[in-house]
Amino acid sequence: DSSDITEVENYTKNKYAEPNPDLFGVAEGKNIIKIHLESFQSFLIDYKLHGEEVTPFLNSLVHDQEKNFTYFDNFFHQTEQGKTADAELIMDTSLYGLPQGAAFVTKGNNTYQALPAILKQQQGYQSQVFHGDNKTFWNRDEVYKEFGIDEFYDSSYYDMSDEQVINYGLKDKPFFEESMPMLKSLEEPFYSHLMTLTHHHPYLIDEEDATIDPAETGDGSVDRYFQTARYLDESLEQFFDDLKEAGLYEDSIIMIYGDHYGISENHNRAMEELLGEEITKFKNAQLQRVPFMIKVPGVEGKGTVHEYSGQMDVMPTLLHLLGIDAQDYIQFGTDLFSKDHKEFVPFRNGDFITPEYSFIKGNYYDNDTGEVIEEPTDKMKEQEKGVQRELSLSDKVLLGDLLRFYTPTEDWEPVDPTQYHYGNDEP
Ligand code: GP9
Ligand code: MN
């Protein structure tokens, strides 16, 4: 009932981390370009196959100081069965996905107070999603309306002829190329989310698109994983050039993230061969790192930052960069640039990771040694309960559709989903 939202509100207000005063509002009104790296795990960064970098362009964003990116190398995905859809939900609402199924599908008509709607109401942003798949996949065409996303450029906006398509949909290179004119024509400021697709299980790639040889483990999808990652990397480099040419690069927030793992535990044998170590439960959890990189106009990149963090933390971070106080909203994450950022990363299954130790399937592990901690401290056990509590509060929000009963700010207007229409084929 509606009193539950008070319990949630007390929890999230208490967890809230004050903004970093040096960064609060620095990017107010700037365009935001958010780039989704499908199935991209952080171990690819700086990884060399056959003596070659797999993702030289992304590596350059990490290492070239003058590119002004900040890279979080201890950033984790927090998704479950909703995969891509969970990543979208978490990053635009700072709520957890559900323990089973995809909230995008089962809670697609809930009330949300999502980033696109907040940015529109607070600072007049228009928001868009670009994605070369059918708009109904993951029920996006429903839930995006609840998020207040203004335009959804789905596959009906792109040339989907055979040679441009592989696996789930449009190839990443034509995707970025054809997105450019649409991006250029947008009203500013915009919050644009571009979602890639080619680097997706089972990592199919046409011969002419492959510029690195496959790995040689004999596990086909693992072997090709590096080829589609390279293709994605090249598509991104091209996109950055096009953004520069269009004058959209320098003055925009550019944010890059991985949505979830690409190589599941079913491929441990091949991964052990490639990484040269045993994939224990502990190691598998560590492999759930995905990249998070951000460039903020006028702010010097911090290089590689080791803060332990997760997808949940992105929304409050962005709000604070734009000068909007995250405290007004129900959010489980905390600002990555705050000195009070909370350094523990819950996974959806109740496991969690901190800078010192990891709680994985009932055992605590020392991060330095990877060994089981036989006698966990009370503080550790408390944290375990804290994670359970946090997850269950988030579940209450989604299962009870509790944001119906929450008014973030005096001037907040509930989103009216009937005001949104998507797709080239819609009247
Ligand atoms: C489909 C794409 C893939 O549109 O987002 O979703 P996933 O299988 O990664 O959840
Ligand atoms: Mn995905």
CSV table of C-alpha atoms and ligand atoms in Angstrom, one decimal:
chain,number,residue,atom,x,y,z
A,1,ASP,CA,0.0,0.0,0.0
A,2,SER,CA,1.0,3.7,-0.1
A,3,SER,CA,2.7,3.6,3.3
A,4,ASP,CA,5.3,1.3,1.8
A,5,ILE,CA,6.6,4.1,-0.3
A,6,THR,CA,7.5,6.0,2.9
A,7,GLU,CA,9.7,3.2,4.0
A,8,VAL,CA,11.4,3.1,0.6
A,9,GLU,CA,11.8,6.9,0.7
A,10,ASN,CA,13.4,6.9,4.1
A,11,TYR,CA,15.8,4.2,3.0
A,12,THR,CA,16.9,5.9,-0.2
A,13,LYS,CA,17.1,9.4,1.4
A,14,ASN,CA,19.3,7.9,4.0
A,15,LYS,CA,21.5,6.2,1.5
A,16,TYR,CA,21.8,9.4,-0.7
A,17,ALA,CA,25.3,10.8,-1.3
A,18,GLU,CA,25.8,14.5,-1.4
A,19,PRO,CA,27.0,15.8,-4.8
A,20,ASN,CA,30.6,16.7,-5.3
A,21,PRO,CA,30.4,20.5,-5.1
A,22,ASP,CA,33.1,20.9,-7.9
A,23,LEU,CA,30.9,19.0,-10.3
A,24,PHE,CA,27.4,19.8,-9.4
A,25,GLY,CA,25.7,21.5,-12.3
A,26,VAL,CA,28.8,21.7,-14.5
A,27,ALA,CA,27.0,20.1,-17.4
A,28,GLU,CA,23.6,21.7,-17.0
A,29,GLY,CA,21.8,21.8,-20.3
A,30,LYS,CA,24.5,19.9,-22.2
A,31,ASN,CA,23.5,17.2,-24.8
A,32,ILE,CA,23.9,13.7,-23.5
A,33,ILE,CA,25.0,10.9,-25.8
A,34,LYS,CA,24.7,7.5,-24.2
A,35,ILE,CA,26.3,4.6,-26.0
A,36,HIS,CA,25.3,1.0,-25.2
A,37,LEU,CA,28.0,-1.6,-25.8
A,38,GLU,CA,26.1,-4.8,-26.2
A,39,SER,CA,27.4,-7.8,-24.1
A,40,PHE,CA,30.7,-6.1,-23.5
A,41,GLN,CA,32.8,-7.2,-20.5
A,42,SER,CA,35.6,-5.2,-19.2
A,43,PHE,CA,38.2,-7.9,-19.6
A,44,LEU,CA,38.2,-6.9,-23.3
A,45,ILE,CA,39.8,-3.6,-22.4
A,46,ASP,CA,43.5,-3.9,-23.2
A,47,TYR,CA,43.1,-7.6,-23.9
A,48,LYS,CA,45.4,-8.8,-26.6
A,49,LEU,CA,44.5,-11.7,-28.9
A,50,HIS,CA,47.2,-13.0,-31.4
A,51,GLY,CA,49.3,-10.1,-30.1
A,52,GLU,CA,46.8,-7.5,-31.2
A,53,GLU,CA,44.6,-5.2,-29.2
A,54,VAL,CA,41.0,-6.3,-29.7
A,55,THR,CA,39.4,-2.9,-29.0
A,56,PRO,CA,42.1,-0.3,-29.8
A,57,PHE,CA,39.7,2.6,-29.9
A,58,LEU,CA,38.0,2.0,-26.6
A,59,ASN,CA,41.5,1.4,-25.1
A,60,SER,CA,42.5,4.8,-26.4
A,61,LEU,CA,39.6,6.4,-24.5
A,62,VAL,CA,40.9,4.8,-21.4
A,63,HIS,CA,44.5,5.8,-21.9
A,64,ASP,CA,44.7,9.0,-23.8
A,65,GLN,CA,44.5,11.7,-21.2
A,66,GLU,CA,43.7,14.4,-23.8
A,67,LYS,CA,40.5,12.6,-24.7
A,68,ASN,CA,39.2,13.5,-21.3
A,69,PHE,CA,37.4,10.3,-20.4
A,70,THR,CA,37.1,8.9,-17.0
A,71,TYR,CA,37.0,5.1,-17.0
A,72,PHE,CA,35.6,3.1,-14.0
A,73,ASP,CA,37.4,-0.3,-14.0
A,74,ASN,CA,35.5,-1.6,-11.0
A,75,PHE,CA,32.1,-1.0,-12.4
A,76,PHE,CA,29.7,-3.9,-12.6
A,77,HIS,CA,26.5,-4.8,-14.4
A,78,GLN,CA,23.6,-5.6,-12.1
A,79,THR,CA,21.2,-7.3,-14.5
A,80,GLU,CA,19.3,-10.6,-14.3
A,81,GLN,CA,17.0,-12.3,-16.8
A,82,GLY,CA,15.9,-9.0,-18.3
A,83,LYS,CA,19.5,-8.6,-19.7
A,84,THR,CA,19.6,-5.5,-21.9
A,85,ALA,CA,16.2,-4.4,-20.6
A,86,ASP,CA,17.4,-4.7,-17.0
A,87,ALA,CA,20.4,-2.5,-17.9
A,88,GLU,CA,18.1,0.1,-19.4
A,89,LEU,CA,15.8,0.0,-16.4
A,90,ILE,CA,18.6,0.3,-13.9
A,91,MET,CA,20.4,3.1,-15.6
A,92,ASP,CA,17.3,5.2,-16.2
A,93,THR,CA,15.5,4.6,-12.9
A,94,SER,CA,18.1,3.6,-10.4
A,95,LEU,CA,15.8,0.7,-9.4
A,96,TYR,CA,16.8,-3.0,-9.6
A,97,GLY,CA,15.4,-5.3,-12.1
A,98,LEU,CA,13.2,-8.1,-10.8
A,99,PRO,CA,14.5,-11.4,-9.5
A,100,GLN,CA,12.7,-13.2,-12.3
A,101,GLY,CA,11.7,-12.2,-15.8
A,102,ALA,CA,12.1,-8.6,-17.1
A,103,ALA,CA,10.4,-5.7,-15.4
A,104,PHE,CA,10.2,-4.1,-18.9
A,105,VAL,CA,7.8,-6.8,-19.8
A,106,THR,CA,5.9,-7.5,-16.6
A,107,LYS,CA,5.9,-4.0,-15.2
A,108,GLY,CA,5.9,-2.1,-18.5
A,109,ASN,CA,2.9,-0.1,-17.6
A,110,ASN,CA,4.0,1.0,-14.1
A,111,THR,CA,4.4,4.6,-13.1
A,112,TYR,CA,8.1,5.7,-13.4
A,113,GLN,CA,10.0,8.7,-12.6
A,114,ALA,CA,12.7,8.0,-15.0
A,115,LEU,CA,15.7,10.1,-16.2
A,116,PRO,CA,14.1,11.2,-19.5
A,117,ALA,CA,11.0,12.6,-17.8
A,118,ILE,CA,13.0,14.3,-15.1
A,119,LEU,CA,15.4,15.9,-17.6
A,120,LYS,CA,12.5,17.1,-19.7
A,121,GLN,CA,10.6,18.6,-16.7
A,122,GLN,CA,13.6,20.1,-15.0
A,123,GLN,CA,15.7,21.3,-18.0
A,124,GLY,CA,13.6,21.0,-21.2
A,125,TYR,CA,15.5,18.0,-22.6
A,126,GLN,CA,14.1,15.9,-25.4
A,127,SER,CA,15.0,12.2,-25.2
A,128,GLN,CA,15.5,9.6,-27.9
A,129,VAL,CA,16.5,5.9,-28.2
A,130,PHE,CA,18.1,4.6,-31.4
A,131,HIS,CA,18.2,0.8,-31.9
A,132,GLY,CA,18.2,-1.4,-35.0
A,133,ASP,CA,15.6,-3.9,-33.8
A,134,ASN,CA,11.8,-3.9,-33.8
A,135,LYS,CA,10.3,-1.5,-31.3
A,136,THR,CA,8.3,-4.2,-29.5
A,137,PHE,CA,11.4,-6.2,-28.5
A,138,TRP,CA,11.5,-6.3,-24.6
A,139,ASN,CA,8.2,-4.3,-24.7
A,140,ARG,CA,10.3,-1.2,-25.2
A,141,ASP,CA,7.5,0.6,-27.1
A,142,GLU,CA,5.3,0.4,-24.0
A,143,VAL,CA,7.8,1.1,-21.2
A,144,TYR,CA,9.6,3.9,-23.0
A,145,LYS,CA,6.3,5.9,-22.9
A,146,GLU,CA,6.2,5.5,-19.1
A,147,PHE,CA,9.8,6.7,-19.0
A,148,GLY,CA,8.8,9.8,-21.0
A,149,ILE,CA,11.1,9.0,-24.0
A,150,ASP,CA,10.1,11.3,-26.8
A,151,GLU,CA,11.3,9.4,-29.8
A,152,PHE,CA,12.2,5.8,-30.4
A,153,TYR,CA,14.1,5.3,-33.7
A,154,ASP,CA,13.7,1.6,-34.0
A,155,SER,CA,14.4,-0.6,-37.1
A,156,SER,CA,11.6,1.0,-39.1
A,157,TYR,CA,13.9,4.1,-39.4
A,158,TYR,CA,16.8,2.2,-40.8
A,159,ASP,CA,17.7,0.4,-44.0
A,160,MET,CA,17.2,-3.2,-42.9
A,161,SER,CA,18.2,-4.8,-46.2
A,162,ASP,CA,19.9,-8.2,-46.0
A,163,GLU,CA,23.5,-7.1,-46.3
A,164,GLN,CA,23.0,-4.6,-43.4
A,165,VAL,CA,21.6,-7.1,-41.0
A,166,ILE,CA,23.0,-9.9,-38.9
A,167,ASN,CA,21.8,-11.8,-35.9
A,168,TYR,CA,19.2,-9.7,-34.0
A,169,GLY,CA,19.2,-6.8,-36.3
A,170,LEU,CA,21.0,-3.9,-37.9
A,171,LYS,CA,24.8,-4.1,-38.0
A,172,ASP,CA,26.6,-1.5,-35.8
A,173,LYS,CA,28.4,0.3,-38.6
A,174,PRO,CA,25.3,1.2,-40.7
A,175,PHE,CA,23.4,1.7,-37.4
A,176,PHE,CA,25.7,4.6,-36.3
A,177,GLU,CA,26.0,6.0,-39.8
A,178,GLU,CA,22.3,6.1,-40.3
A,179,SER,CA,21.7,7.5,-36.9
A,180,MET,CA,23.9,10.5,-37.5
A,181,PRO,CA,21.5,12.6,-39.7
A,182,MET,CA,18.7,11.9,-37.1
A,183,LEU,CA,20.9,12.9,-34.3
A,184,LYS,CA,22.0,16.1,-36.1
A,185,SER,CA,18.4,17.2,-36.6
A,186,LEU,CA,17.4,17.0,-33.0
A,187,GLU,CA,16.2,19.8,-30.9
A,188,GLU,CA,18.7,20.6,-28.1
A,189,PRO,CA,19.3,19.8,-25.4
A,190,PHE,CA,18.9,16.1,-26.0
A,191,TYR,CA,19.4,12.9,-24.1
A,192,SER,CA,20.1,10.3,-26.8
A,193,HIS,CA,20.7,6.7,-26.2
A,194,LEU,CA,22.3,4.7,-29.0
A,195,MET,CA,22.0,0.9,-28.5
A,196,THR,CA,24.3,-1.4,-30.5
A,197,LEU,CA,23.5,-5.0,-31.4
A,198,THR,CA,26.1,-6.9,-33.4
A,199,HIS,CA,28.2,-7.9,-30.4
A,200,HIS,CA,25.5,-10.2,-29.2
A,201,HIS,CA,25.5,-14.0,-28.6
A,202,PRO,CA,26.2,-16.1,-30.7
A,203,TYR,CA,28.5,-13.3,-32.1
A,204,LEU,CA,27.8,-13.8,-35.8
A,205,ILE,CA,29.9,-11.8,-38.1
A,206,ASP,CA,30.2,-11.6,-41.9
A,207,GLU,CA,33.6,-12.3,-43.3
A,208,GLU,CA,34.1,-8.9,-44.7
A,209,ASP,CA,33.4,-7.3,-41.3
A,210,ALA,CA,35.9,-9.4,-39.4
A,211,THR,CA,39.3,-7.6,-39.0
A,212,ILE,CA,40.8,-9.8,-36.3
A,213,ASP,CA,41.1,-13.6,-36.5
A,214,PRO,CA,38.9,-15.5,-34.1
A,215,ALA,CA,40.3,-17.0,-30.9
A,216,GLU,CA,41.2,-20.7,-31.2
A,217,THR,CA,39.5,-22.4,-28.2
A,218,GLY,CA,37.2,-24.4,-30.4
A,219,ASP,CA,34.2,-22.8,-28.6
A,220,GLY,CA,32.6,-20.9,-31.5
A,221,SER,CA,30.9,-18.1,-29.7
A,222,VAL,CA,33.8,-17.4,-27.4
A,223,ASP,CA,36.1,-17.4,-30.4
A,224,ARG,CA,34.0,-15.0,-32.4
A,225,TYR,CA,33.3,-12.8,-29.3
A,226,PHE,CA,36.6,-10.9,-30.1
A,227,GLN,CA,35.7,-10.4,-33.7
A,228,THR,CA,32.3,-8.7,-33.0
A,229,ALA,CA,34.0,-6.7,-30.2
A,230,ARG,CA,36.5,-5.4,-32.7
A,231,TYR,CA,33.7,-4.6,-35.2
A,232,LEU,CA,31.9,-2.7,-32.4
A,233,ASP,CA,35.1,-0.8,-31.6
A,234,GLU,CA,35.5,0.2,-35.2
A,235,SER,CA,31.9,1.3,-35.5
A,236,LEU,CA,32.4,3.5,-32.4
A,237,GLU,CA,35.6,5.1,-33.8
A,238,GLN,CA,33.7,6.0,-37.0
A,239,PHE,CA,30.8,7.4,-34.9
A,240,PHE,CA,33.1,9.6,-32.8
A,241,ASP,CA,34.6,11.0,-36.0
A,242,ASP,CA,31.1,11.8,-37.3
A,243,LEU,CA,30.1,13.4,-34.0
A,244,LYS,CA,33.2,15.6,-34.3
A,245,GLU,CA,32.4,16.6,-37.8
A,246,ALA,CA,28.9,17.4,-36.9
A,247,GLY,CA,30.0,19.6,-34.0
A,248,LEU,CA,28.3,17.4,-31.5
A,249,TYR,CA,31.4,16.0,-29.8
A,250,GLU,CA,33.2,18.6,-27.7
A,251,ASP,CA,30.2,20.1,-25.9
A,252,SER,CA,28.3,16.9,-25.1
A,253,ILE,CA,28.4,14.5,-22.2
A,254,ILE,CA,29.5,11.2,-23.8
A,255,MET,CA,28.8,8.1,-21.8
A,256,ILE,CA,29.6,4.5,-22.7
A,257,TYR,CA,28.5,1.4,-20.8
A,258,GLY,CA,28.4,-2.3,-21.1
A,259,ASP,CA,25.0,-3.8,-20.5
A,260,HIS,CA,25.8,-7.3,-19.1
A,261,TYR,CA,28.1,-10.3,-19.6
A,262,GLY,CA,28.6,-11.8,-23.0
A,263,ILE,CA,30.3,-15.0,-22.0
A,264,SER,CA,28.2,-17.1,-19.6
A,265,GLU,CA,29.5,-19.8,-17.3
A,266,ASN,CA,28.7,-22.4,-19.9
A,267,HIS,CA,31.9,-21.2,-21.6
A,268,ASN,CA,34.3,-21.5,-18.6
A,269,ARG,CA,36.6,-24.0,-20.3
A,270,ALA,CA,37.3,-21.7,-23.2
A,271,MET,CA,37.6,-18.7,-21.0
A,272,GLU,CA,40.1,-20.5,-18.7
A,273,GLU,CA,42.2,-21.2,-21.8
A,274,LEU,CA,42.1,-17.5,-22.8
A,275,LEU,CA,42.6,-16.0,-19.4
A,276,GLY,CA,45.1,-18.6,-18.2
A,277,GLU,CA,43.4,-19.1,-14.9
A,278,GLU,CA,40.6,-21.2,-13.3
A,279,ILE,CA,37.1,-19.6,-13.5
A,280,THR,CA,36.0,-20.1,-9.9
A,281,LYS,CA,32.7,-18.8,-8.6
A,282,PHE,CA,34.7,-15.9,-7.3
A,283,LYS,CA,36.5,-15.2,-10.6
A,284,ASN,CA,33.2,-15.4,-12.5
A,285,ALA,CA,31.8,-12.7,-10.2
A,286,GLN,CA,34.8,-10.5,-10.9
A,287,LEU,CA,34.2,-11.0,-14.6
A,288,GLN,CA,30.8,-9.3,-14.3
A,289,ARG,CA,32.7,-6.0,-14.7
A,290,VAL,CA,31.5,-4.0,-17.6
A,291,PRO,CA,33.0,-0.7,-18.8
A,292,PHE,CA,31.6,2.7,-17.7
A,293,MET,CA,33.3,5.7,-19.3
A,294,ILE,CA,32.2,9.3,-19.3
A,295,LYS,CA,33.4,12.6,-20.8
A,296,VAL,CA,31.9,15.7,-19.3
A,297,PRO,CA,32.5,19.0,-21.3
A,298,GLY,CA,34.8,21.3,-19.5
A,299,VAL,CA,35.9,18.7,-17.0
A,300,GLU,CA,39.3,17.1,-17.2
A,301,GLY,CA,39.1,13.3,-17.5
A,302,LYS,CA,40.3,11.5,-14.4
A,303,GLY,CA,41.8,8.5,-16.3
A,304,THR,CA,41.1,5.2,-14.7
A,305,VAL,CA,39.1,5.4,-11.5
A,306,HIS,CA,38.9,2.3,-9.2
A,307,GLU,CA,35.7,3.2,-7.3
A,308,TYR,CA,33.6,0.0,-6.9
A,309,SER,CA,30.3,0.9,-8.5
A,310,GLY,CA,27.4,-0.4,-10.6
A,311,GLN,CA,24.8,0.6,-13.2
A,312,MET,CA,22.6,1.8,-10.3
A,313,ASP,CA,24.9,4.7,-9.7
A,314,VAL,CA,24.7,6.2,-13.2
A,315,MET,CA,21.4,8.1,-12.8
A,316,PRO,CA,22.2,10.0,-9.6
A,317,THR,CA,25.6,10.8,-11.1
A,318,LEU,CA,24.1,12.3,-14.3
A,319,LEU,CA,21.5,14.2,-12.3
A,320,HIS,CA,24.2,15.9,-10.2
A,321,LEU,CA,26.3,16.7,-13.2
A,322,LEU,CA,23.3,18.6,-14.6
A,323,GLY,CA,22.6,20.3,-11.3
A,324,ILE,CA,19.5,18.3,-10.3
A,325,ASP,CA,19.4,17.0,-6.8
A,326,ALA,CA,19.0,13.2,-6.8
A,327,GLN,CA,17.7,13.3,-3.3
A,328,ASP,CA,14.2,14.2,-4.5
A,329,TYR,CA,13.8,10.9,-6.4
A,330,ILE,CA,13.6,7.3,-5.3
A,331,GLN,CA,17.0,6.0,-6.2
A,332,PHE,CA,19.1,3.1,-4.9
A,333,GLY,CA,22.3,4.2,-6.5
A,334,THR,CA,24.7,7.0,-5.4
A,335,ASP,CA,26.6,9.6,-7.3
A,336,LEU,CA,29.9,8.1,-8.5
A,337,PHE,CA,31.7,11.4,-8.0
A,338,SER,CA,30.5,12.0,-4.5
A,339,LYS,CA,32.9,11.6,-1.6
A,340,ASP,CA,30.1,9.6,0.0
A,341,HIS,CA,29.5,7.3,-2.9
A,342,LYS,CA,28.7,3.9,-1.4
A,343,GLU,CA,31.3,1.4,-2.4
A,344,PHE,CA,29.3,-1.8,-2.4
A,345,VAL,CA,27.8,-3.4,-5.5
A,346,PRO,CA,24.8,-5.6,-5.0
A,347,PHE,CA,24.0,-8.2,-7.7
A,348,ARG,CA,20.3,-9.0,-8.3
A,349,ASN,CA,20.7,-12.5,-6.7
A,350,GLY,CA,21.9,-11.0,-3.4
A,351,ASP,CA,25.6,-11.5,-4.0
A,352,PHE,CA,27.6,-8.4,-3.6
A,353,ILE,CA,31.1,-7.0,-4.1
A,354,THR,CA,33.0,-4.5,-2.1
A,355,PRO,CA,36.6,-3.2,-2.5
A,356,GLU,CA,37.9,-5.7,0.0
A,357,TYR,CA,35.7,-8.8,-0.3
A,358,SER,CA,33.0,-10.4,-2.3
A,359,PHE,CA,29.9,-12.4,-1.1
A,360,ILE,CA,29.2,-15.0,-3.7
A,361,LYS,CA,26.7,-17.8,-3.4
A,362,GLY,CA,26.9,-18.0,0.4
A,363,ASN,CA,30.6,-17.6,0.8
A,364,TYR,CA,32.8,-14.5,1.5
A,365,TYR,CA,35.9,-14.2,-0.5
A,366,ASP,CA,39.0,-12.1,0.0
A,367,ASN,CA,39.4,-10.0,-3.1
A,368,ASP,CA,43.2,-10.1,-2.9
A,369,THR,CA,43.6,-13.8,-2.6
A,370,GLY,CA,40.3,-15.1,-4.0
A,371,GLU,CA,40.2,-17.4,-1.0
A,372,VAL,CA,37.1,-18.1,1.1
A,373,ILE,CA,37.0,-16.1,4.3
A,374,GLU,CA,36.2,-18.8,6.9
A,375,GLU,CA,35.0,-16.5,9.6
A,376,PRO,CA,33.2,-13.5,8.2
A,377,THR,CA,32.9,-10.5,10.5
A,378,ASP,CA,29.6,-9.2,11.9
A,379,LYS,CA,30.0,-6.2,9.6
A,380,MET,CA,30.1,-8.4,6.6
A,381,LYS,CA,27.0,-10.3,7.7
A,382,GLU,CA,25.2,-7.0,8.3
A,383,GLN,CA,26.1,-5.9,4.8
A,384,GLU,CA,24.5,-9.1,3.5
A,385,LYS,CA,21.3,-8.3,5.3
A,386,GLY,CA,21.5,-4.7,4.0
A,387,VAL,CA,21.7,-5.9,0.4
A,388,GLN,CA,18.7,-8.2,0.9
A,389,ARG,CA,16.7,-5.3,2.4
A,390,GLU,CA,17.7,-3.0,-0.4
A,391,LEU,CA,16.6,-5.5,-3.1
A,392,SER,CA,13.3,-6.2,-1.4
A,393,LEU,CA,12.6,-2.5,-1.1
A,394,SER,CA,13.3,-2.0,-4.8
A,395,ASP,CA,11.0,-5.0,-5.5
A,396,LYS,CA,8.3,-3.4,-3.5
A,397,VAL,CA,8.4,-0.4,-5.7
A,398,LEU,CA,8.0,-2.3,-8.9
A,399,LEU,CA,5.6,-5.0,-7.7
A,400,GLY,CA,3.4,-2.5,-5.9
A,401,ASP,CA,3.7,0.1,-8.6
A,402,LEU,CA,4.5,2.4,-5.7
A,403,LEU,CA,5.8,5.4,-7.6
A,404,ARG,CA,2.1,6.1,-8.2
A,405,PHE,CA,2.1,7.3,-4.6
A,406,TYR,CA,5.2,9.4,-4.7
A,407,THR,CA,5.6,13.0,-5.7
A,408,PRO,CA,9.2,13.9,-6.2
A,409,THR,CA,9.0,17.7,-6.4
A,410,GLU,CA,6.2,20.2,-6.0
A,411,ASP,CA,6.1,20.8,-9.7
A,412,TRP,CA,6.3,17.2,-10.8
A,413,GLU,CA,3.9,16.2,-13.6
A,414,PRO,CA,3.1,12.4,-13.8
A,415,VAL,CA,4.1,11.1,-17.2
A,416,ASP,CA,1.2,10.5,-19.5
A,417,PRO,CA,2.1,7.5,-21.7
A,418,THR,CA,-0.8,8.3,-24.2
A,419,GLN,CA,1.2,11.3,-25.3
A,420,TYR,CA,3.9,9.3,-26.9
A,421,HIS,CA,3.9,7.5,-30.3
A,422,TYR,CA,6.8,5.6,-31.8
A,423,GLY,CA,7.8,4.1,-35.1
A,424,ASN,CA,7.7,5.0,-38.7
A,425,ASP,CA,4.8,2.8,-39.3
A,426,GLU,CA,2.5,4.5,-36.7
A,427,PRO,CA,-0.2,6.9,-38.0
B,1,GP9,C1,17.4,-6.7,-28.6
B,1,GP9,C2,18.7,-6.5,-27.9
B,1,GP9,C3,19.2,-7.7,-27.2
B,1,GP9,O1,16.8,-5.6,-29.1
B,1,GP9,O2,18.6,-5.4,-27.0
B,1,GP9,O3,18.7,-7.9,-26.0
B,1,GP9,P1,19.4,-9.0,-24.9
B,1,GP9,O4,19.3,-10.4,-25.5
B,1,GP9,O5,20.9,-8.6,-24.8
B,1,GP9,O6,18.7,-8.8,-23.7
B,2,MN,MN,22.1,-7.1,-24.2
